[in-house]
mmCIF file with all atom_site columns, C-alpha atoms in Angstrom:
data_model
loop_
_atom_site.group_PDB
_atom_site.id
_atom_site.type_symbol
_atom_site.label_atom_id
_atom_site.label_alt_id
_atom_site.label_comp_id
_atom_site.label_asym_id
_atom_site.label_entity_id
_atom_site.label_seq_id
_atom_site.pdbx_PDB_ins_code
_atom_site.Cartn_x
_atom_site.Cartn_y
_atom_site.Cartn_z
_atom_site.occupancy
_atom_site.B_iso_or_equiv
_atom_site.pdbx_formal_charge
_atom_site.auth_seq_id
_atom_site.auth_comp_id
_atom_site.auth_asym_id
_atom_site.auth_atom_id
_atom_site.pdbx_PDB_model_num
ATOM 1   C CA . UNK A 1 1   ? 118.424 102.639 138.181 1.00 0.00 ? 1   UNK A CA 1
ATOM 2   C CA . UNK A 1 2   ? 121.623 102.341 136.142 1.00 0.00 ? 2   UNK A CA 1
ATOM 3   C CA . UNK A 1 3   ? 121.557 103.640 132.570 1.00 0.00 ? 3   UNK A CA 1
ATOM 4   C CA . UNK A 1 4   ? 124.439 103.534 130.093 1.00 0.00 ? 4   UNK A CA 1
ATOM 5   C CA . UNK A 1 5   ? 123.898 104.095 126.380 1.00 0.00 ? 5   UNK A CA 1
ATOM 6   C CA . UNK A 1 6   ? 120.383 102.697 125.847 1.00 0.00 ? 6   UNK A CA 1
ATOM 7   C CA . UNK A 1 7   ? 120.655 99.917  128.455 1.00 0.00 ? 7   UNK A CA 1
ATOM 8   C CA . UNK A 1 8   ? 118.799 100.359 131.750 1.00 0.00 ? 8   UNK A CA 1
ATOM 9   C CA . UNK A 1 9   ? 119.246 98.098  134.760 1.00 0.00 ? 9   UNK A CA 1
ATOM 10  C CA . UNK A 1 10  ? 117.037 98.130  137.838 1.00 0.00 ? 10  UNK A CA 1
ATOM 11  C CA . UNK A 1 11  ? 119.207 96.549  140.566 1.00 0.00 ? 11  UNK A CA 1
ATOM 12  C CA . UNK A 1 12  ? 116.352 96.218  143.061 1.00 0.00 ? 12  UNK A CA 1
ATOM 13  C CA . UNK A 1 13  ? 114.005 94.402  140.680 1.00 0.00 ? 13  UNK A CA 1
ATOM 14  C CA . UNK A 1 14  ? 116.880 92.742  138.762 1.00 0.00 ? 14  UNK A CA 1
ATOM 15  C CA . UNK A 1 15  ? 115.326 93.821  135.441 1.00 0.00 ? 15  UNK A CA 1
ATOM 16  C CA . UNK A 1 16  ? 117.021 94.999  132.233 1.00 0.00 ? 16  UNK A CA 1
ATOM 17  C CA . UNK A 1 17  ? 115.842 97.006  129.216 1.00 0.00 ? 17  UNK A CA 1
ATOM 18  C CA . UNK A 1 18  ? 117.481 97.875  125.904 1.00 0.00 ? 18  UNK A CA 1
ATOM 19  C CA . UNK A 1 19  ? 115.735 100.998 124.646 1.00 0.00 ? 19  UNK A CA 1
ATOM 20  C CA . UNK A 1 20  ? 112.084 100.267 125.520 1.00 0.00 ? 20  UNK A CA 1
ATOM 21  C CA . UNK A 1 21  ? 112.324 96.467  125.219 1.00 0.00 ? 21  UNK A CA 1
ATOM 22  C CA . UNK A 1 22  ? 112.729 94.396  128.376 1.00 0.00 ? 22  UNK A CA 1
ATOM 23  C CA . UNK A 1 23  ? 115.487 91.792  128.183 1.00 0.00 ? 23  UNK A CA 1
ATOM 24  C CA . UNK A 1 24  ? 115.075 88.585  130.171 1.00 0.00 ? 24  UNK A CA 1
ATOM 25  C CA . UNK A 1 25  ? 118.382 87.365  131.605 1.00 0.00 ? 25  UNK A CA 1
ATOM 26  C CA . UNK A 1 26  ? 119.281 84.377  133.752 1.00 0.00 ? 26  UNK A CA 1
ATOM 27  C CA . UNK A 1 27  ? 120.609 85.071  137.241 1.00 0.00 ? 27  UNK A CA 1
ATOM 28  C CA . UNK A 1 28  ? 124.272 84.764  136.197 1.00 0.00 ? 28  UNK A CA 1
ATOM 29  C CA . UNK A 1 29  ? 123.746 86.726  132.978 1.00 0.00 ? 29  UNK A CA 1
ATOM 30  C CA . UNK A 1 30  ? 122.199 89.532  135.038 1.00 0.00 ? 30  UNK A CA 1
ATOM 31  C CA . UNK A 1 31  ? 125.035 89.390  137.593 1.00 0.00 ? 31  UNK A CA 1
ATOM 32  C CA . UNK A 1 32  ? 127.636 89.610  134.807 1.00 0.00 ? 32  UNK A CA 1
ATOM 33  C CA . UNK A 1 33  ? 125.887 92.553  133.146 1.00 0.00 ? 33  UNK A CA 1
ATOM 34  C CA . UNK A 1 34  ? 125.456 94.319  136.493 1.00 0.00 ? 34  UNK A CA 1
ATOM 35  C CA . UNK A 1 35  ? 129.144 93.836  137.352 1.00 0.00 ? 35  UNK A CA 1
ATOM 36  C CA . UNK A 1 36  ? 130.081 95.561  134.083 1.00 0.00 ? 36  UNK A CA 1
ATOM 37  C CA . UNK A 1 37  ? 127.429 98.285  133.779 1.00 0.00 ? 37  UNK A CA 1
ATOM 38  C CA . UNK A 1 38  ? 127.917 99.396  137.380 1.00 0.00 ? 38  UNK A CA 1
ATOM 39  C CA . UNK A 1 39  ? 131.467 100.431 136.381 1.00 0.00 ? 39  UNK A CA 1
ATOM 40  C CA . UNK A 1 40  ? 130.933 102.008 132.935 1.00 0.00 ? 40  UNK A CA 1
ATOM 41  C CA . UNK A 1 41  ? 134.131 102.789 131.073 1.00 0.00 ? 41  UNK A CA 1
ATOM 42  C CA . UNK A 1 42  ? 136.266 100.809 133.542 1.00 0.00 ? 42  UNK A CA 1
ATOM 43  C CA . UNK A 1 43  ? 138.038 97.590  132.636 1.00 0.00 ? 43  UNK A CA 1
ATOM 44  C CA . UNK A 1 44  ? 136.835 94.768  134.879 1.00 0.00 ? 44  UNK A CA 1
ATOM 45  C CA . UNK A 1 45  ? 139.297 91.887  135.044 1.00 0.00 ? 45  UNK A CA 1
ATOM 46  C CA . UNK A 1 46  ? 138.257 88.287  134.577 1.00 0.00 ? 46  UNK A CA 1
ATOM 47  C CA . UNK A 1 47  ? 139.495 87.581  138.108 1.00 0.00 ? 47  UNK A CA 1
ATOM 48  C CA . UNK A 1 48  ? 137.143 90.254  139.488 1.00 0.00 ? 48  UNK A CA 1
ATOM 49  C CA . UNK A 1 49  ? 134.251 88.832  137.483 1.00 0.00 ? 49  UNK A CA 1
ATOM 50  C CA . UNK A 1 50  ? 134.925 85.281  138.684 1.00 0.00 ? 50  UNK A CA 1
ATOM 51  C CA . UNK A 1 51  ? 135.015 86.529  142.281 1.00 0.00 ? 51  UNK A CA 1
ATOM 52  C CA . UNK A 1 52  ? 132.048 88.914  142.093 1.00 0.00 ? 52  UNK A CA 1
ATOM 53  C CA . UNK A 1 53  ? 129.719 86.966  139.784 1.00 0.00 ? 53  UNK A CA 1
ATOM 54  C CA . UNK A 1 54  ? 130.595 83.345  140.491 1.00 0.00 ? 54  UNK A CA 1
ATOM 55  C CA . UNK A 1 55  ? 131.984 83.730  144.025 1.00 0.00 ? 55  UNK A CA 1
ATOM 56  C CA . UNK A 1 56  ? 135.115 81.864  142.976 1.00 0.00 ? 56  UNK A CA 1
ATOM 57  C CA . UNK A 1 57  ? 138.397 82.681  144.690 1.00 0.00 ? 57  UNK A CA 1
ATOM 58  C CA . UNK A 1 58  ? 140.215 80.397  142.297 1.00 0.00 ? 58  UNK A CA 1
ATOM 59  C CA . UNK A 1 59  ? 140.742 80.586  138.573 1.00 0.00 ? 59  UNK A CA 1
ATOM 60  C CA . UNK A 1 60  ? 138.594 78.291  136.487 1.00 0.00 ? 60  UNK A CA 1
ATOM 61  C CA . UNK A 1 61  ? 138.206 78.138  132.732 1.00 0.00 ? 61  UNK A CA 1
ATOM 62  C CA . UNK A 1 62  ? 137.683 81.506  131.053 1.00 0.00 ? 62  UNK A CA 1
ATOM 63  C CA . UNK A 1 63  ? 135.069 79.707  128.967 1.00 0.00 ? 63  UNK A CA 1
ATOM 64  C CA . UNK A 1 64  ? 132.565 80.269  131.803 1.00 0.00 ? 64  UNK A CA 1
ATOM 65  C CA . UNK A 1 65  ? 132.789 84.042  131.343 1.00 0.00 ? 65  UNK A CA 1
ATOM 66  C CA . UNK A 1 66  ? 132.954 83.795  127.539 1.00 0.00 ? 66  UNK A CA 1
ATOM 67  C CA . UNK A 1 67  ? 129.824 81.640  127.297 1.00 0.00 ? 67  UNK A CA 1
ATOM 68  C CA . UNK A 1 68  ? 127.768 83.897  129.581 1.00 0.00 ? 68  UNK A CA 1
ATOM 69  C CA . UNK A 1 69  ? 129.123 87.002  127.857 1.00 0.00 ? 69  UNK A CA 1
ATOM 70  C CA . UNK A 1 70  ? 128.031 85.573  124.506 1.00 0.00 ? 70  UNK A CA 1
ATOM 71  C CA . UNK A 1 71  ? 124.504 85.029  125.813 1.00 0.00 ? 71  UNK A CA 1
ATOM 72  C CA . UNK A 1 72  ? 124.342 88.564  127.276 1.00 0.00 ? 72  UNK A CA 1
ATOM 73  C CA . UNK A 1 73  ? 125.617 90.125  124.057 1.00 0.00 ? 73  UNK A CA 1
ATOM 74  C CA . UNK A 1 74  ? 123.143 88.129  121.960 1.00 0.00 ? 74  UNK A CA 1
ATOM 75  C CA . UNK A 1 75  ? 120.185 89.083  124.171 1.00 0.00 ? 75  UNK A CA 1
ATOM 76  C CA . UNK A 1 76  ? 121.197 92.758  124.129 1.00 0.00 ? 76  UNK A CA 1
ATOM 77  C CA . UNK A 1 77  ? 121.738 92.675  120.350 1.00 0.00 ? 77  UNK A CA 1
ATOM 78  C CA . UNK A 1 78  ? 125.433 93.546  120.708 1.00 0.00 ? 78  UNK A CA 1
ATOM 79  C CA . UNK A 1 79  ? 127.425 92.131  117.765 1.00 0.00 ? 79  UNK A CA 1
ATOM 80  C CA . UNK A 1 80  ? 130.331 90.135  119.204 1.00 0.00 ? 80  UNK A CA 1
ATOM 81  C CA . UNK A 1 81  ? 132.448 90.863  116.094 1.00 0.00 ? 81  UNK A CA 1
ATOM 82  C CA . UNK A 1 82  ? 132.001 94.614  116.475 1.00 0.00 ? 82  UNK A CA 1
ATOM 83  C CA . UNK A 1 83  ? 130.570 95.244  119.951 1.00 0.00 ? 83  UNK A CA 1
ATOM 84  C CA . UNK A 1 84  ? 129.189 98.644  120.874 1.00 0.00 ? 84  UNK A CA 1
ATOM 85  C CA . UNK A 1 85  ? 128.180 97.826  124.447 1.00 0.00 ? 85  UNK A CA 1
ATOM 86  C CA . UNK A 1 86  ? 130.619 95.347  125.997 1.00 0.00 ? 86  UNK A CA 1
ATOM 87  C CA . UNK A 1 87  ? 134.199 95.352  124.730 1.00 0.00 ? 87  UNK A CA 1
ATOM 88  C CA . UNK A 1 88  ? 136.900 92.802  125.377 1.00 0.00 ? 88  UNK A CA 1
ATOM 89  C CA . UNK A 1 89  ? 140.199 94.459  126.263 1.00 0.00 ? 89  UNK A CA 1
ATOM 90  C CA . UNK A 1 90  ? 142.708 91.776  125.366 1.00 0.00 ? 90  UNK A CA 1
ATOM 91  C CA . UNK A 1 91  ? 144.772 90.613  128.331 1.00 0.00 ? 91  UNK A CA 1
ATOM 92  C CA . UNK A 1 92  ? 142.960 92.958  130.743 1.00 0.00 ? 92  UNK A CA 1
ATOM 93  C CA . UNK A 1 93  ? 139.241 92.144  130.929 1.00 0.00 ? 93  UNK A CA 1
ATOM 94  C CA . UNK A 1 94  ? 135.884 93.520  129.836 1.00 0.00 ? 94  UNK A CA 1
ATOM 95  C CA . UNK A 1 95  ? 134.470 97.035  129.682 1.00 0.00 ? 95  UNK A CA 1
ATOM 96  C CA . UNK A 1 96  ? 130.918 98.366  129.362 1.00 0.00 ? 96  UNK A CA 1
ATOM 97  C CA . UNK A 1 97  ? 131.342 101.246 126.940 1.00 0.00 ? 97  UNK A CA 1
ATOM 98  C CA . UNK A 1 98  ? 129.958 104.644 127.955 1.00 0.00 ? 98  UNK A CA 1
ATOM 99  C CA . UNK A 1 99  ? 129.316 105.513 124.305 1.00 0.00 ? 99  UNK A CA 1
ATOM 100 C CA . UNK A 1 100 ? 129.016 103.533 121.118 1.00 0.00 ? 100 UNK A CA 1
ATOM 101 C CA . UNK A 1 101 ? 132.298 103.554 119.125 1.00 0.00 ? 101 UNK A CA 1
ATOM 102 C CA . UNK A 1 102 ? 132.281 106.048 116.256 1.00 0.00 ? 102 UNK A CA 1
ATOM 103 C CA . UNK A 1 103 ? 132.665 104.569 112.769 1.00 0.00 ? 103 UNK A CA 1
ATOM 104 C CA . UNK A 1 104 ? 135.479 106.206 110.771 1.00 0.00 ? 104 UNK A CA 1
#
């Protein structure tokens, strides 16, 4: 079981929870979330995500990742304008945050 912040992922059953509520994800949404949450705090490049999630050894439109990321964020209740779970690191990739950002 992987657990970061209040998100739990069961890799064997391919199930996800946010707090006590189970979140139903499509196969690709789950694969994207798993690729990020299995490396909490690390920046995962778009190239790595395309290879690991989509099995693509070539670069396709970044819209594929963006669309799936939007669905994952929405299902997890992570505000895309001020995300606390999955951050976009401009020019580098995506990161599953180990802790929610502190408001100043």
